Amino acid sequence: MRAAVLHEIGQEKLEVLDDVEAVGFGPGKVKLRIRATGLCHSDVSAMSGILPQPAPFIPGHEGAGEVVDVGDGVSGLSAGDRVLVCWLPACGACPSCKRGQTQLCLAGFMNAGTPNFKRPGGDVFGFAGTGTFTEEVVVGAGCAVPIPDDVPFEIAALIGCGVTTGLGAAINTAKVEAGSSVAVIGCGGVGISTIQGARVQGAAQIVAVDPVASRREAALRFGATEAVAPDQLADAKQRITGGEGFDYVFEVVGKSATARTAYEHTRRGGTLCVVGAGAMDDHFQVNMFELFFDEKRILPSMYGGGDVLRSYERAIALWRAGRIDLESMITHRVRLEEVNDALDQMRTGESLRTCIEL
Ligand SMILES: [Zn+2]
Ligand SMILES: [Zn+2]
């Protein structure tokens, strides 16, 4: 079957090959036919080595499709079911799951070091234990989450990562209060979802911050009340908050420099919410005096910062009710053979989300 493969970490281009096989099917597993997959910034970060990932590997972790085959012992799924791919499946039994923090369950990650594809040349890994830039993939049953019939595959794919991550940061983690002031630094697919989450929560001002003009324009369509380039953020803080700082600042880039900017634009007693996925050697610095004296809350948010399945259901409910716009987030559609164009569109900031149709 066809799949897009990165041969070595640090390479910029994927090679679309037709000699790849999905392996590992058996008890507790399901085989999926992927129909749509989004390109998430984490895929690019894994390719460049910012996020740890063995190679060669197939990127993609934001996908949706149909169940092709179900292994022994799997209940609640059958061939033909429409599902989205959850890259962080909950085991339901560990202490994190029992607390309702399924986004912190590590059980599914135990499989991330096991290759789930092979080629004549050898084993191939899937990103984060999934790998959706492919026609078929074998995943644990917990990674296949049934979706209602009215949710198109491309919308379901986005809910599988970017939308859940961004909405959840505003709703679950920061718990944005009605009437508050918000700034969102980084307005790709996750940042746009954060803006939509802040709007759903009733924020009064939502300032979108991004160096790319097209993303600033997009942010205004999704609920930002104004959009500025990074060098205009200090002015916006002065104008909107009288210099005090925003009630909430979301860092959706994954770099210590932008996290520090976000911290400095958060008001005393306000909330810095860190959503971006960054590198292990990039250190965020706060001195002990400011940490104590300014009482700013630093809240990291991973995969929506709450029960993952509930977050999916909420995203679907909000989308169905017209409270969030997911269709317009898909700015580009490509075939798998055009995946390198999609990567370029993401790197230049031209796309919010590119959907690869399979
Ligand atoms: Zn992602
Ligand atoms: Zn668990």
Short mmCIF file of C-alpha atoms and ligand atoms in Angstrom, two decimals:
data_model
loop_
_atom_site.label_atom_id
_atom_site.label_comp_id
_atom_site.label_asym_id
_atom_site.label_seq_id
_atom_site.Cartn_x
_atom_site.Cartn_y
_atom_site.Cartn_z
CA MET A 1 0.00 0.00 0.00
CA ARG A 2 0.95 3.64 -0.29
CA ALA A 3 2.43 5.62 2.59
CA ALA A 4 4.61 8.72 3.06
CA VAL A 5 7.88 7.83 4.78
CA LEU A 6 10.60 9.94 6.40
CA HIS A 7 13.86 8.01 6.06
CA GLU A 8 15.98 9.97 8.54
CA ILE A 9 15.33 12.56 11.23
CA GLY A 10 16.31 16.00 9.91
CA GLN A 11 15.19 15.41 6.33
CA GLU A 12 12.61 17.88 5.04
CA LYS A 13 10.83 15.77 2.46
CA LEU A 14 8.77 12.61 2.70
CA GLU A 15 8.90 9.89 0.08
CA VAL A 16 5.60 8.39 -1.02
CA LEU A 17 6.16 4.67 -1.48
CA ASP A 18 3.84 1.85 -2.47
CA ASP A 19 5.69 -1.05 -0.84
CA VAL A 20 4.64 -0.41 2.77
CA GLU A 21 2.72 -2.93 4.85
CA ALA A 22 0.83 -2.32 8.11
CA VAL A 23 1.93 -4.93 10.66
CA GLY A 24 1.05 -5.99 14.20
CA PHE A 25 -2.57 -7.02 13.72
CA GLY A 26 -3.79 -9.43 16.40
CA PRO A 27 -5.65 -9.61 19.73
CA GLY A 28 -6.68 -6.19 21.02
CA LYS A 29 -5.81 -4.50 17.72
CA VAL A 30 -7.81 -3.06 14.84
CA LYS A 31 -6.82 -2.41 11.26
CA LEU A 32 -8.01 0.92 9.83
CA ARG A 33 -8.40 2.25 6.30
CA ILE A 34 -7.45 5.92 6.66
CA ARG A 35 -9.67 8.29 4.63
CA ALA A 36 -8.50 11.72 5.75
CA THR A 37 -5.59 13.00 7.78
CA GLY A 38 -4.62 16.46 8.89
CA LEU A 39 -1.08 17.75 8.99
CA CYS A 40 -0.27 18.88 12.53
CA HIS A 41 2.76 20.92 13.53
CA SER A 42 3.94 18.04 15.73
CA ASP A 43 4.52 15.99 12.57
CA VAL A 44 6.96 18.61 11.36
CA SER A 45 8.57 18.79 14.82
CA ALA A 46 9.08 15.01 14.84
CA MET A 47 10.64 15.17 11.37
CA SER A 48 13.10 17.85 12.47
CA GLY A 49 14.00 16.10 15.73
CA ILE A 50 12.38 18.60 18.10
CA LEU A 51 10.04 15.86 19.32
CA PRO A 52 11.60 12.43 20.02
CA GLN A 53 10.71 9.84 17.38
CA PRO A 54 12.59 6.81 15.98
CA ALA A 55 13.10 6.65 12.18
CA PRO A 56 12.36 5.68 9.50
CA PHE A 57 8.81 6.63 10.29
CA ILE A 58 5.44 7.51 8.82
CA PRO A 59 4.19 10.86 10.19
CA GLY A 60 0.55 11.69 10.83
CA HIS A 61 -1.45 11.26 14.03
CA GLU A 62 -4.56 13.29 13.17
CA GLY A 63 -6.62 10.86 11.11
CA ALA A 64 -9.99 9.27 10.51
CA GLY A 65 -11.25 6.34 8.50
CA GLU A 66 -13.01 3.01 8.62
CA VAL A 67 -12.38 -0.19 10.54
CA VAL A 68 -11.23 -2.94 8.17
CA ASP A 69 -10.62 -5.77 10.63
CA VAL A 70 -11.00 -6.33 14.37
CA GLY A 71 -8.69 -8.55 16.44
CA ASP A 72 -9.75 -11.05 19.11
CA GLY A 73 -10.95 -9.59 22.36
CA VAL A 74 -11.98 -6.23 20.90
CA SER A 75 -15.51 -5.21 21.82
CA GLY A 76 -17.58 -2.29 20.59
CA LEU A 77 -15.95 -2.08 17.16
CA SER A 78 -16.68 -3.92 13.94
CA ALA A 79 -15.62 -3.78 10.32
CA GLY A 80 -17.07 -0.77 8.52
CA ASP A 81 -17.31 1.43 11.62
CA ARG A 82 -16.31 5.05 11.05
CA VAL A 83 -13.66 6.14 13.57
CA LEU A 84 -11.17 8.83 14.37
CA VAL A 85 -7.63 8.04 15.50
CA CYS A 86 -6.78 8.88 19.11
CA TRP A 87 -2.99 8.99 19.40
CA LEU A 88 -3.13 8.89 23.18
CA PRO A 89 -5.55 6.08 24.02
CA ALA A 90 -6.75 5.74 27.59
CA CYS A 91 -6.23 2.38 29.30
CA GLY A 92 -9.03 3.10 31.78
CA ALA A 93 -7.18 1.42 34.64
CA CYS A 94 -4.11 3.52 35.56
CA PRO A 95 -4.18 6.22 38.26
CA SER A 96 -4.39 9.04 35.65
CA CYS A 97 -7.37 7.44 33.92
CA LYS A 98 -9.12 6.86 37.24
CA ARG A 99 -8.74 10.54 38.05
CA GLY A 100 -10.33 11.46 34.69
CA GLN A 101 -7.04 12.82 33.35
CA THR A 102 -6.85 10.42 30.43
CA GLN A 103 -4.60 12.85 28.55
CA LEU A 104 -1.86 11.77 30.98
CA CYS A 105 -2.29 8.01 30.46
CA LEU A 106 1.01 6.55 29.25
CA ALA A 107 -0.25 3.01 28.53
CA GLY A 108 -0.67 3.70 24.81
CA PHE A 109 2.80 5.18 24.56
CA MET A 110 4.30 1.80 25.45
CA ASN A 111 3.57 0.84 21.83
CA ALA A 112 5.19 3.94 20.34
CA GLY A 113 8.60 2.23 20.27
CA THR A 114 7.28 -0.78 18.33
CA PRO A 115 7.35 -0.53 14.53
CA ASN A 116 3.85 -0.82 13.07
CA PHE A 117 4.86 -0.88 9.42
CA LYS A 118 7.41 -2.69 7.33
CA ARG A 119 8.96 -2.41 3.89
CA PRO A 120 11.27 -4.72 1.95
CA GLY A 121 14.09 -2.60 3.43
CA GLY A 122 13.07 -3.18 7.08
CA ASP A 123 10.90 -1.89 9.90
CA VAL A 124 9.12 1.46 9.77
CA PHE A 125 7.72 3.25 12.83
CA GLY A 126 4.49 5.24 13.00
CA PHE A 127 4.54 8.67 14.62
CA ALA A 128 3.35 8.55 18.23
CA GLY A 129 2.47 4.88 17.72
CA THR A 130 -0.02 5.68 14.94
CA GLY A 131 1.18 7.03 11.55
CA THR A 132 -1.73 8.19 9.41
CA PHE A 133 -0.01 9.31 6.19
CA THR A 134 -0.89 5.90 4.90
CA GLU A 135 -3.80 3.94 3.48
CA GLU A 136 -3.87 1.40 6.30
CA VAL A 137 -2.61 1.30 9.86
CA VAL A 138 -2.92 -1.18 12.75
CA VAL A 139 -3.57 0.43 16.14
CA GLY A 140 -4.70 -0.62 19.59
CA ALA A 141 -8.49 -0.76 19.89
CA GLY A 142 -8.42 2.26 22.21
CA CYS A 143 -6.97 4.37 19.40
CA ALA A 144 -10.09 3.83 17.25
CA VAL A 145 -12.91 6.02 18.54
CA PRO A 146 -16.29 5.68 16.79
CA ILE A 147 -17.71 8.90 15.31
CA PRO A 148 -21.34 9.76 14.50
CA ASP A 149 -22.45 9.41 10.86
CA ASP A 150 -22.89 13.17 10.39
CA VAL A 151 -19.22 13.95 11.12
CA PRO A 152 -17.18 13.94 7.88
CA PHE A 153 -13.80 12.17 8.00
CA GLU A 154 -11.86 15.41 7.50
CA ILE A 155 -13.62 17.06 10.45
CA ALA A 156 -13.15 13.97 12.60
CA ALA A 157 -9.44 13.96 11.75
CA LEU A 158 -9.03 17.52 13.07
CA ILE A 159 -10.85 16.61 16.27
CA GLY A 160 -8.30 13.80 16.68
CA CYS A 161 -5.60 16.32 17.60
CA GLY A 162 -5.54 20.03 16.80
CA VAL A 163 -9.11 20.99 17.60
CA THR A 164 -9.23 18.98 20.83
CA THR A 165 -5.87 20.42 21.91
CA GLY A 166 -6.82 24.05 21.29
CA LEU A 167 -10.40 23.97 22.53
CA GLY A 168 -9.40 22.01 25.61
CA ALA A 169 -6.66 24.49 26.54
CA ALA A 170 -9.25 27.28 26.77
CA ILE A 171 -12.11 25.22 28.24
CA ASN A 172 -10.51 22.49 30.40
CA THR A 173 -7.13 23.88 31.41
CA ALA A 174 -7.39 27.68 31.57
CA LYS A 175 -11.17 27.67 32.14
CA VAL A 176 -11.42 31.09 30.49
CA GLU A 177 -14.00 33.22 32.31
CA ALA A 178 -16.74 35.21 30.59
CA GLY A 179 -15.76 38.84 30.06
CA SER A 180 -12.03 38.22 30.37
CA SER A 181 -9.15 39.37 28.16
CA VAL A 182 -7.20 36.76 26.20
CA ALA A 183 -4.14 36.74 23.96
CA VAL A 184 -3.23 33.74 21.80
CA ILE A 185 0.35 33.61 20.52
CA GLY A 186 0.59 31.37 17.45
CA CYS A 187 -2.43 31.08 15.15
CA GLY A 188 -2.10 27.83 13.23
CA GLY A 189 -4.77 25.15 13.57
CA VAL A 190 -4.31 24.73 17.33
CA GLY A 191 -4.17 28.49 18.00
CA ILE A 192 -7.33 29.02 15.94
CA SER A 193 -9.00 26.28 17.99
CA THR A 194 -7.88 28.01 21.17
CA ILE A 195 -9.42 31.26 19.91
CA GLN A 196 -12.68 29.42 19.20
CA GLY A 197 -12.56 27.91 22.69
CA ALA A 198 -12.04 31.33 24.28
CA ARG A 199 -14.99 32.68 22.30
CA VAL A 200 -17.21 29.76 23.39
CA GLN A 201 -16.23 30.56 27.00
CA GLY A 202 -17.32 34.19 26.52
CA ALA A 203 -14.02 36.07 26.55
CA ALA A 204 -14.55 39.79 25.92
CA GLN A 205 -11.29 40.49 24.09
CA ILE A 206 -9.31 37.91 22.17
CA VAL A 207 -6.07 39.16 20.64
CA ALA A 208 -4.50 36.89 18.03
CA VAL A 209 -0.72 37.21 17.72
CA ASP A 210 1.10 35.82 14.69
CA PRO A 211 3.83 37.04 12.32
CA VAL A 212 1.95 35.74 9.24
CA ALA A 213 -0.64 38.18 7.83
CA SER A 214 -2.93 35.48 6.40
CA ARG A 215 -3.14 33.80 9.80
CA ARG A 216 -4.00 37.09 11.48
CA GLU A 217 -6.80 37.59 8.94
CA ALA A 218 -8.03 34.05 9.55
CA ALA A 219 -7.99 34.55 13.33
CA LEU A 220 -10.44 37.46 12.97
CA ARG A 221 -12.87 35.19 11.11
CA PHE A 222 -12.72 32.61 13.93
CA GLY A 223 -13.50 34.97 16.78
CA ALA A 224 -10.41 37.04 17.56
CA THR A 225 -11.44 40.63 18.31
CA GLU A 226 -8.15 41.88 16.95
CA ALA A 227 -5.01 40.44 15.43
CA VAL A 228 -1.50 41.81 15.73
CA ALA A 229 2.06 40.99 14.71
CA PRO A 230 4.35 39.97 17.62
CA ASP A 231 5.99 43.42 17.76
CA GLN A 232 2.57 45.02 18.31
CA LEU A 233 1.64 42.85 21.30
CA ALA A 234 3.06 45.22 23.92
CA ASP A 235 0.99 48.04 22.45
CA ALA A 236 -2.15 45.88 22.46
CA LYS A 237 -1.52 45.02 26.11
CA GLN A 238 -1.25 48.69 26.95
CA ARG A 239 -4.36 49.67 25.01
CA ILE A 240 -6.62 46.79 26.05
CA THR A 241 -5.54 46.12 29.64
CA GLY A 242 -4.15 49.52 30.65
CA GLY A 243 -0.71 47.91 30.82
CA GLU A 244 -1.72 45.37 33.46
CA GLY A 245 -1.54 42.35 31.16
CA PHE A 246 -4.09 39.89 29.85
CA ASP A 247 -6.14 37.64 32.09
CA TYR A 248 -5.03 34.68 29.96
CA VAL A 249 -2.18 34.29 27.50
CA PHE A 250 -1.89 31.09 25.46
CA GLU A 251 1.48 30.04 24.07
CA VAL A 252 0.75 27.90 21.00
CA VAL A 253 4.22 27.82 19.46
CA GLY A 254 6.30 25.55 21.71
CA LYS A 255 9.35 27.75 22.28
CA SER A 256 10.79 29.16 25.49
CA ALA A 257 11.13 32.63 23.92
CA THR A 258 7.42 32.87 23.09
CA ALA A 259 6.51 31.32 26.44
CA ARG A 260 8.53 34.07 28.13
CA THR A 261 6.77 36.72 26.03
CA ALA A 262 3.46 35.15 27.02
CA TYR A 263 4.46 35.23 30.69
CA GLU A 264 5.35 38.91 30.50
CA HIS A 265 2.03 39.79 28.88
CA THR A 266 -0.01 37.92 31.49
CA ARG A 267 -1.37 40.11 34.29
CA ARG A 268 -0.34 39.50 37.89
CA GLY A 269 -2.56 36.69 39.11
CA GLY A 270 -3.47 35.80 35.52
CA THR A 271 -2.89 32.58 33.64
CA LEU A 272 -0.20 31.58 31.18
CA CYS A 273 -1.37 28.45 29.39
CA VAL A 274 1.36 26.56 27.50
CA VAL A 275 -0.10 24.57 24.60
CA GLY A 276 2.82 24.34 22.15
CA ALA A 277 4.98 21.18 22.10
CA GLY A 278 8.64 22.10 22.43
CA ALA A 279 12.09 20.56 22.72
CA MET A 280 13.73 18.88 25.72
CA ASP A 281 16.74 21.22 25.62
CA ASP A 282 14.74 24.47 25.38
CA HIS A 283 14.35 25.80 28.92
CA PHE A 284 11.71 28.27 30.09
CA GLN A 285 13.09 30.60 32.75
CA VAL A 286 11.30 32.38 35.57
CA ASN A 287 13.06 33.87 38.54
CA MET A 288 11.97 32.89 42.01
CA PHE A 289 10.98 36.41 42.99
CA GLU A 290 8.60 37.01 40.08
CA LEU A 291 7.23 33.50 40.40
CA PHE A 292 6.21 34.23 43.97
CA PHE A 293 5.44 37.93 43.80
CA ASP A 294 3.39 38.06 40.59
CA GLU A 295 1.39 34.93 41.33
CA LYS A 296 0.92 34.16 37.67
CA ARG A 297 -0.44 30.70 37.15
CA ILE A 298 1.56 28.64 34.64
CA LEU A 299 -0.68 25.91 33.29
CA PRO A 300 0.59 23.47 30.67
CA SER A 301 -2.11 21.81 28.57
CA MET A 302 -1.55 18.56 26.72
CA TYR A 303 -4.09 17.15 24.27
CA GLY A 304 -6.83 19.37 25.66
CA GLY A 305 -5.91 18.91 29.30
CA GLY A 306 -8.88 16.73 30.21
CA ASP A 307 -10.70 13.49 29.56
CA VAL A 308 -9.97 12.94 25.88
CA LEU A 309 -13.19 11.18 24.88
CA ARG A 310 -15.31 13.81 26.61
CA SER A 311 -13.34 16.49 24.80
CA TYR A 312 -14.11 14.82 21.45
CA GLU A 313 -17.81 14.67 22.27
CA ARG A 314 -17.83 18.30 23.28
CA ALA A 315 -16.07 19.36 20.07
CA ILE A 316 -18.66 17.47 18.02
CA ALA A 317 -21.54 19.00 19.99
CA LEU A 318 -20.18 22.55 19.58
CA TRP A 319 -19.56 21.97 15.85
CA ARG A 320 -23.04 20.54 15.30
CA ALA A 321 -24.60 23.51 17.07
CA GLY A 322 -22.65 25.93 14.87
CA ARG A 323 -20.78 27.34 17.87
CA ILE A 324 -17.38 26.49 16.37
CA ASP A 325 -16.36 26.43 12.70
CA LEU A 326 -14.21 23.46 11.74
CA GLU A 327 -14.88 23.35 7.97
CA SER A 328 -13.16 26.70 7.37
CA MET A 329 -10.06 25.56 9.24
CA ILE A 330 -9.25 23.26 6.31
CA THR A 331 -7.56 25.72 3.98
CA HIS A 332 -5.91 23.18 1.68
CA ARG A 333 -6.75 19.72 0.39
CA VAL A 334 -4.12 17.50 -1.19
CA ARG A 335 -3.57 13.90 -2.28
CA LEU A 336 -0.91 11.82 -0.53
CA GLU A 337 1.43 12.35 -3.50
CA GLU A 338 1.34 16.09 -2.74
CA VAL A 339 2.28 15.71 0.93
CA ASN A 340 5.49 17.73 0.51
CA ASP A 341 3.43 20.67 -0.77
CA ALA A 342 1.38 20.37 2.41
CA LEU A 343 4.56 20.48 4.51
CA ASP A 344 5.69 23.63 2.70
CA GLN A 345 2.29 25.27 3.24
CA MET A 346 2.61 24.57 6.95
CA ARG A 347 6.21 25.78 7.24
CA THR A 348 5.43 29.09 5.55
CA GLY A 349 2.27 29.59 7.57
CA GLU A 350 0.15 29.59 4.42
CA SER A 351 -2.21 26.89 5.72
CA LEU A 352 -4.25 26.57 8.90
CA ARG A 353 -4.85 22.90 8.30
CA THR A 354 -4.11 20.88 5.21
CA CYS A 355 -6.25 17.79 4.82
CA ILE A 356 -4.69 14.85 2.99
CA GLU A 357 -7.38 12.73 1.37
CA LEU A 358 -6.67 9.05 0.95
ZN ZN B 1 -1.09 16.99 16.68
ZN ZN B 2 -4.55 4.91 31.72
#
